[in-house]
mmCIF file of C-alpha atoms and ligand atoms in Angstrom:
data_model
loop_
_atom_site.group_PDB
_atom_site.id
_atom_site.type_symbol
_atom_site.label_atom_id
_atom_site.label_comp_id
_atom_site.label_asym_id
_atom_site.label_seq_id
_atom_site.Cartn_x
_atom_site.Cartn_y
_atom_site.Cartn_z
ATOM 1 C CA MET A 179 167.916 115.303 13.635
ATOM 2 C CA VAL A 180 169.569 113.063 11.168
ATOM 3 C CA LYS A 181 166.574 112.957 8.952
ATOM 4 C CA LYS A 182 166.258 116.323 8.818
ATOM 5 C CA VAL A 183 169.492 117.207 7.546
ATOM 6 C CA SER A 184 169.209 114.485 4.576
ATOM 7 C CA ILE A 185 165.865 116.283 3.477
ATOM 8 C CA VAL A 186 167.757 119.745 3.217
ATOM 9 C CA GLU A 187 170.969 118.182 1.363
ATOM 10 C CA LYS A 188 168.583 116.672 -1.109
ATOM 11 C CA ILE A 189 166.413 120.553 -1.586
ATOM 12 C CA HIS A 190 169.975 121.705 -2.360
ATOM 13 C CA SER A 191 171.543 118.852 -4.851
ATOM 14 C CA ALA A 192 167.739 119.643 -6.552
ATOM 15 C CA ASN A 193 168.484 123.176 -6.461
ATOM 16 C CA ASP A 194 171.887 122.815 -7.929
ATOM 17 C CA GLN A 195 170.838 120.770 -10.731
ATOM 18 C CA LEU A 196 168.312 123.115 -11.800
ATOM 19 C CA ALA A 197 170.705 126.429 -11.255
ATOM 20 C CA ALA A 198 173.070 124.038 -14.038
ATOM 21 C CA GLU A 199 170.567 123.807 -16.445
ATOM 22 C CA ASN A 200 169.489 127.396 -16.308
ATOM 23 C CA ARG A 201 173.155 128.138 -16.790
ATOM 24 C CA GLN A 202 173.494 125.834 -19.825
ATOM 25 C CA ARG A 203 170.192 127.609 -21.497
ATOM 26 C CA LEU A 204 172.242 131.404 -20.595
ATOM 27 C CA ASP A 205 175.005 130.446 -22.172
ATOM 28 C CA ARG A 206 173.968 129.123 -24.937
ATOM 29 C CA SER A 207 172.169 132.134 -25.811
ATOM 30 C CA SER A 208 175.108 134.039 -24.665
ATOM 31 C CA VAL A 209 172.999 136.254 -21.691
ATOM 32 C CA PHE A 210 175.526 137.370 -19.054
ATOM 33 C CA SER A 211 173.441 137.084 -15.962
ATOM 34 C CA LEU A 212 173.523 138.643 -12.446
ATOM 35 C CA ASN A 213 171.749 138.040 -9.691
ATOM 36 C CA PHE A 214 171.524 141.222 -7.101
ATOM 37 C CA MET A 215 170.869 139.910 -3.321
ATOM 38 C CA ALA A 216 170.441 142.533 -0.488
ATOM 39 C CA SER A 217 168.322 143.237 2.548
ATOM 40 C CA PRO A 218 165.310 145.165 1.530
ATOM 41 C CA GLY A 219 166.033 148.907 0.982
ATOM 42 C CA ALA A 220 169.504 148.330 0.196
ATOM 43 C CA GLY A 221 169.078 150.078 -3.100
ATOM 44 C CA LYS A 222 168.778 146.832 -5.350
ATOM 45 C CA THR A 223 165.642 148.339 -7.515
ATOM 46 C CA SER A 224 167.381 151.946 -7.879
ATOM 47 C CA LEU A 225 170.869 150.292 -9.127
ATOM 48 C CA ILE A 226 168.716 148.130 -11.444
ATOM 49 C CA GLU A 227 167.241 150.955 -13.025
ATOM 50 C CA ARG A 228 170.443 153.459 -13.077
ATOM 51 C CA THR A 229 172.097 150.139 -14.663
ATOM 52 C CA LEU A 230 169.288 150.504 -16.913
ATOM 53 C CA HIS A 231 169.510 153.857 -17.788
ATOM 54 C CA GLU A 232 172.999 154.040 -18.966
ATOM 55 C CA LEU A 233 172.897 150.500 -20.845
ATOM 56 C CA THR A 234 169.073 149.988 -22.643
ATOM 57 C CA PRO A 235 171.060 152.514 -25.741
ATOM 58 C CA LEU A 236 173.671 149.420 -25.958
ATOM 59 C CA PHE A 237 172.340 145.977 -25.181
ATOM 60 C CA ASN A 238 168.946 144.203 -24.772
ATOM 61 C CA ILE A 239 168.353 143.623 -21.219
ATOM 62 C CA ALA A 240 165.504 141.574 -19.364
ATOM 63 C CA VAL A 241 164.725 142.027 -15.544
ATOM 64 C CA ILE A 242 163.463 139.280 -13.244
ATOM 65 C CA ASP A 243 162.177 140.425 -10.313
ATOM 66 C CA GLY A 244 161.456 138.210 -7.293
ATOM 67 C CA ASP A 245 159.293 139.997 -4.771
ATOM 68 C CA VAL A 246 157.205 138.064 -1.918
ATOM 69 C CA ALA A 247 153.650 139.777 -3.109
ATOM 70 C CA THR A 248 153.467 143.293 -5.525
ATOM 71 C CA SER A 249 155.088 143.730 -8.877
ATOM 72 C CA ILE A 250 155.952 147.452 -7.998
ATOM 73 C CA ASP A 251 159.891 146.522 -8.734
ATOM 74 C CA ALA A 252 159.096 144.485 -11.988
ATOM 75 C CA ASN A 253 157.187 147.751 -13.195
ATOM 76 C CA ARG A 254 159.936 150.225 -12.759
ATOM 77 C CA ALA A 255 162.247 148.023 -14.448
ATOM 78 C CA ALA A 256 159.857 147.782 -17.139
ATOM 79 C CA GLU A 257 159.308 151.998 -16.871
ATOM 80 C CA ALA A 258 163.357 151.940 -17.197
ATOM 81 C CA GLY A 259 163.051 150.351 -20.615
ATOM 82 C CA ALA A 260 163.819 146.329 -19.942
ATOM 83 C CA THR A 261 161.891 143.223 -20.480
ATOM 84 C CA ALA A 262 160.622 142.395 -17.284
ATOM 85 C CA VAL A 263 159.227 139.243 -15.765
ATOM 86 C CA GLN A 264 158.050 138.904 -12.032
ATOM 87 C CA ILE A 265 158.362 136.032 -9.830
ATOM 88 C CA ASN A 266 155.745 136.393 -7.055
ATOM 89 C CA THR A 267 157.112 133.855 -4.666
ATOM 90 C CA GLY A 268 154.366 133.738 -2.602
ATOM 91 C CA GLY A 269 155.610 134.502 0.371
ATOM 92 C CA GLN A 270 158.917 132.492 0.150
ATOM 93 C CA CYS A 271 161.688 134.817 1.436
ATOM 94 C CA HIS A 272 164.315 134.156 -1.580
ATOM 95 C CA ILE A 273 164.293 132.758 -5.390
ATOM 96 C CA ASP A 274 165.150 129.290 -5.874
ATOM 97 C CA ALA A 275 166.319 127.722 -9.296
ATOM 98 C CA ASN A 276 163.107 126.250 -10.054
ATOM 99 C CA MET A 277 161.550 129.732 -9.812
ATOM 100 C CA LEU A 278 164.124 131.255 -12.100
ATOM 101 C CA GLN A 279 163.737 128.432 -14.832
ATOM 102 C CA LYS A 280 160.082 129.100 -14.879
ATOM 103 C CA ALA A 281 160.632 132.836 -15.189
ATOM 104 C CA LEU A 282 163.394 132.036 -18.096
ATOM 105 C CA ASN A 283 160.590 130.259 -19.982
ATOM 106 C CA GLU A 284 158.595 133.815 -20.441
ATOM 107 C CA LEU A 285 161.557 135.141 -22.387
ATOM 108 C CA ASP A 286 163.239 134.648 -25.682
ATOM 109 C CA LEU A 287 166.447 134.517 -24.398
ATOM 110 C CA ASP A 288 168.264 134.474 -27.898
ATOM 111 C CA SER A 289 167.473 138.224 -27.917
ATOM 112 C CA PHE A 290 168.978 139.613 -25.045
ATOM 113 C CA ASP A 291 172.796 140.366 -23.806
ATOM 114 C CA LEU A 292 172.059 141.047 -20.570
ATOM 115 C CA LEU A 293 169.589 139.519 -17.472
ATOM 116 C CA LEU A 294 169.536 140.974 -14.116
ATOM 117 C CA VAL A 295 167.739 138.879 -11.604
ATOM 118 C CA GLU A 296 166.331 140.678 -8.421
ATOM 119 C CA ASN A 297 166.147 138.664 -5.495
ATOM 120 C CA VAL A 298 164.037 138.923 -2.517
ATOM 121 C CA GLY A 299 165.046 141.446 -0.113
ATOM 122 C CA ASN A 300 166.766 139.162 2.562
ATOM 123 C CA LEU A 301 170.563 138.064 3.792
ATOM 124 C CA ILE A 302 170.192 134.786 5.131
ATOM 125 C CA CYS A 303 168.758 132.726 2.339
ATOM 126 C CA PRO A 304 169.590 133.823 -0.992
ATOM 127 C CA ALA A 305 172.993 132.806 -0.067
ATOM 128 C CA SER A 306 171.853 128.904 -0.048
ATOM 129 C CA PHE A 307 170.254 128.891 -3.331
ATOM 130 C CA GLN A 308 172.251 128.843 -6.089
ATOM 131 C CA LEU A 309 170.215 130.122 -9.534
ATOM 132 C CA GLY A 310 172.767 129.593 -12.424
ATOM 133 C CA THR A 311 173.351 133.273 -13.032
ATOM 134 C CA HIS A 312 177.173 134.045 -13.937
ATOM 135 C CA LYS A 313 177.834 136.109 -11.071
ATOM 136 C CA ASN A 314 176.276 136.834 -7.420
ATOM 137 C CA LEU A 315 176.097 140.457 -6.407
ATOM 138 C CA LEU A 316 175.754 141.837 -2.820
ATOM 139 C CA ILE A 317 174.244 145.563 -2.489
ATOM 140 C CA ALA A 318 175.149 146.514 0.613
ATOM 141 C CA SER A 319 174.238 150.426 2.034
ATOM 142 C CA ILE A 320 175.151 152.560 4.675
ATOM 143 C CA PRO A 321 172.311 153.057 6.988
ATOM 144 C CA GLU A 322 172.301 149.364 7.148
ATOM 145 C CA GLY A 323 175.384 149.572 9.396
ATOM 146 C CA ASP A 324 178.866 148.153 9.329
ATOM 147 C CA ASP A 325 178.755 145.005 11.390
ATOM 148 C CA LYS A 326 176.659 143.345 8.479
ATOM 149 C CA PRO A 327 180.096 141.429 7.248
ATOM 150 C CA TYR A 328 180.038 140.185 10.698
ATOM 151 C CA LYS A 329 176.446 139.066 10.883
ATOM 152 C CA TYR A 330 175.762 137.481 7.575
ATOM 153 C CA PRO A 331 179.115 135.997 6.617
ATOM 154 C CA ALA A 332 177.640 133.045 4.074
ATOM 155 C CA MET A 333 176.434 136.571 1.883
ATOM 156 C CA TYR A 334 179.667 137.984 1.871
ATOM 157 C CA GLN A 335 181.336 134.870 1.740
ATOM 158 C CA ASP A 336 180.335 133.425 -1.625
ATOM 159 C CA VAL A 337 179.615 136.576 -3.858
ATOM 160 C CA ASP A 338 181.625 137.914 -6.574
ATOM 161 C CA ALA A 339 181.119 141.754 -6.367
ATOM 162 C CA LEU A 340 179.945 143.821 -3.734
ATOM 163 C CA ILE A 341 178.280 147.186 -4.118
ATOM 164 C CA ILE A 342 178.294 149.878 -1.121
ATOM 165 C CA ASN A 343 175.448 152.158 -1.931
ATOM 166 C CA LYS A 344 174.313 155.501 -0.260
ATOM 167 C CA ILE A 345 177.635 156.863 0.209
ATOM 168 C CA ASP A 346 176.270 160.207 0.064
ATOM 169 C CA LEU A 347 175.212 159.478 3.286
ATOM 170 C CA LEU A 348 178.322 158.729 5.090
ATOM 171 C CA PRO A 349 178.664 162.066 6.587
ATOM 172 C CA TYR A 350 175.245 161.507 8.576
ATOM 173 C CA VAL A 351 175.460 158.150 9.551
ATOM 174 C CA ASP A 352 178.256 155.813 12.151
ATOM 175 C CA PHE A 353 179.257 153.910 9.409
ATOM 176 C CA ASP A 354 182.885 152.883 10.305
ATOM 177 C CA MET A 355 184.039 151.970 6.764
ATOM 178 C CA PRO A 356 187.763 150.670 7.632
ATOM 179 C CA TYR A 357 185.651 148.035 10.198
ATOM 180 C CA PHE A 358 183.455 147.172 7.267
ATOM 181 C CA GLU A 359 186.306 146.415 4.999
ATOM 182 C CA LYS A 360 188.132 144.521 7.326
ATOM 183 C CA GLY A 361 184.963 142.469 7.889
ATOM 184 C CA VAL A 362 184.158 141.994 4.280
ATOM 185 C CA GLN A 363 188.512 141.136 3.755
ATOM 186 C CA ILE A 364 188.657 138.287 6.300
ATOM 187 C CA LEU A 365 185.515 136.679 4.170
ATOM 188 C CA ASN A 366 186.443 137.640 0.717
ATOM 189 C CA PRO A 367 189.783 139.188 0.251
ATOM 190 C CA ASP A 368 189.776 139.271 -3.617
ATOM 191 C CA LEU A 369 186.065 140.525 -3.308
ATOM 192 C CA VAL A 370 186.016 143.362 -6.258
ATOM 193 C CA THR A 371 184.041 146.223 -4.399
ATOM 194 C CA PHE A 372 181.943 149.377 -6.104
ATOM 195 C CA PRO A 373 181.272 152.519 -3.565
ATOM 196 C CA VAL A 374 178.549 154.170 -5.102
ATOM 197 C CA SER A 375 175.556 156.662 -4.761
ATOM 198 C CA CYS A 376 172.375 155.507 -6.978
ATOM 199 C CA ARG A 377 170.766 159.297 -6.062
ATOM 200 C CA THR A 378 173.622 161.216 -6.862
ATOM 201 C CA GLU A 379 175.438 158.668 -9.373
ATOM 202 C CA GLU A 380 178.511 158.896 -7.921
ATOM 203 C CA GLY A 381 180.865 156.260 -8.583
ATOM 204 C CA ILE A 382 178.422 154.546 -10.953
ATOM 205 C CA GLN A 383 180.686 154.737 -13.941
ATOM 206 C CA PHE A 384 182.955 152.262 -12.517
ATOM 207 C CA TRP A 385 180.149 149.650 -11.702
ATOM 208 C CA ILE A 386 178.785 150.248 -15.204
ATOM 209 C CA GLU A 387 182.500 149.729 -16.696
ATOM 210 C CA TRP A 388 182.822 146.504 -14.974
ATOM 211 C CA LEU A 389 179.661 145.434 -15.885
ATOM 212 C CA LYS A 390 180.368 146.600 -19.626
ATOM 213 C CA GLU A 391 183.678 143.924 -19.538
ATOM 214 C CA GLN A 392 181.601 141.086 -18.365
ATOM 215 C CA ILE A 393 178.862 141.640 -21.159
ATOM 216 C CA ASP A 394 181.626 141.667 -24.053
ATOM 217 C CA SER A 395 183.773 138.694 -22.367
ATOM 218 C CA LYS A 396 180.215 136.761 -22.760
ATOM 219 C CA LYS A 397 179.825 137.365 -26.474
ATOM 220 C CA ASN A 398 183.325 136.824 -27.388
ATOM 221 C CA ILE A 399 183.389 133.036 -26.054
HETATM 222 MG MG1 MG B 61 163.456 146.143 -4.824
HETATM 223 ZN ZN1 ZN B 62 163.983 132.437 1.956
#
């Protein structure tokens, strides 16, 4: 039993070391970077497409897409104007810092302002593998239900921003927003939150403004 625990700790400290190296590289090239985490179908790729639509006229953007098998999402990001790199995790249900490092090797980082990393759709282990990105972002969506902060607390505890996607579906789904918000509040009281619909574009402008501020503050360091 004890042996098992120490192996897990070793894996995590090795991962954290690589994550720190990733962060240094991104800082050196003044690239602001975000790690998008969510369950499958919450709208990670849709939000990335919407973000690219708004920001490719202003910034050079790279997308690193983690998926278990296909490159469907990376193709969508490339079509939306980003330089896209695909990580096929070979069945693994999250991206780790080592995979991100290999993907970073494929990019000329000095030529980018923004890096968006789309993690594998999963609400459990992505929370325990730091990648080295500047911010970790969680996308929740209305059809998933209002109990997710209670069921997946680790995911909500450590993120820097929360997107609540598909708010256009609120009239059709039993989603108790005060109950959801209370769960988030307990875990992460100061979490910056953006209710949006990628489909109708409601709320997207606030998300884009926040992101622009983050990119600009990175450039000014
Ligand atoms: Mg996707
Ligand atoms: Zn995993």
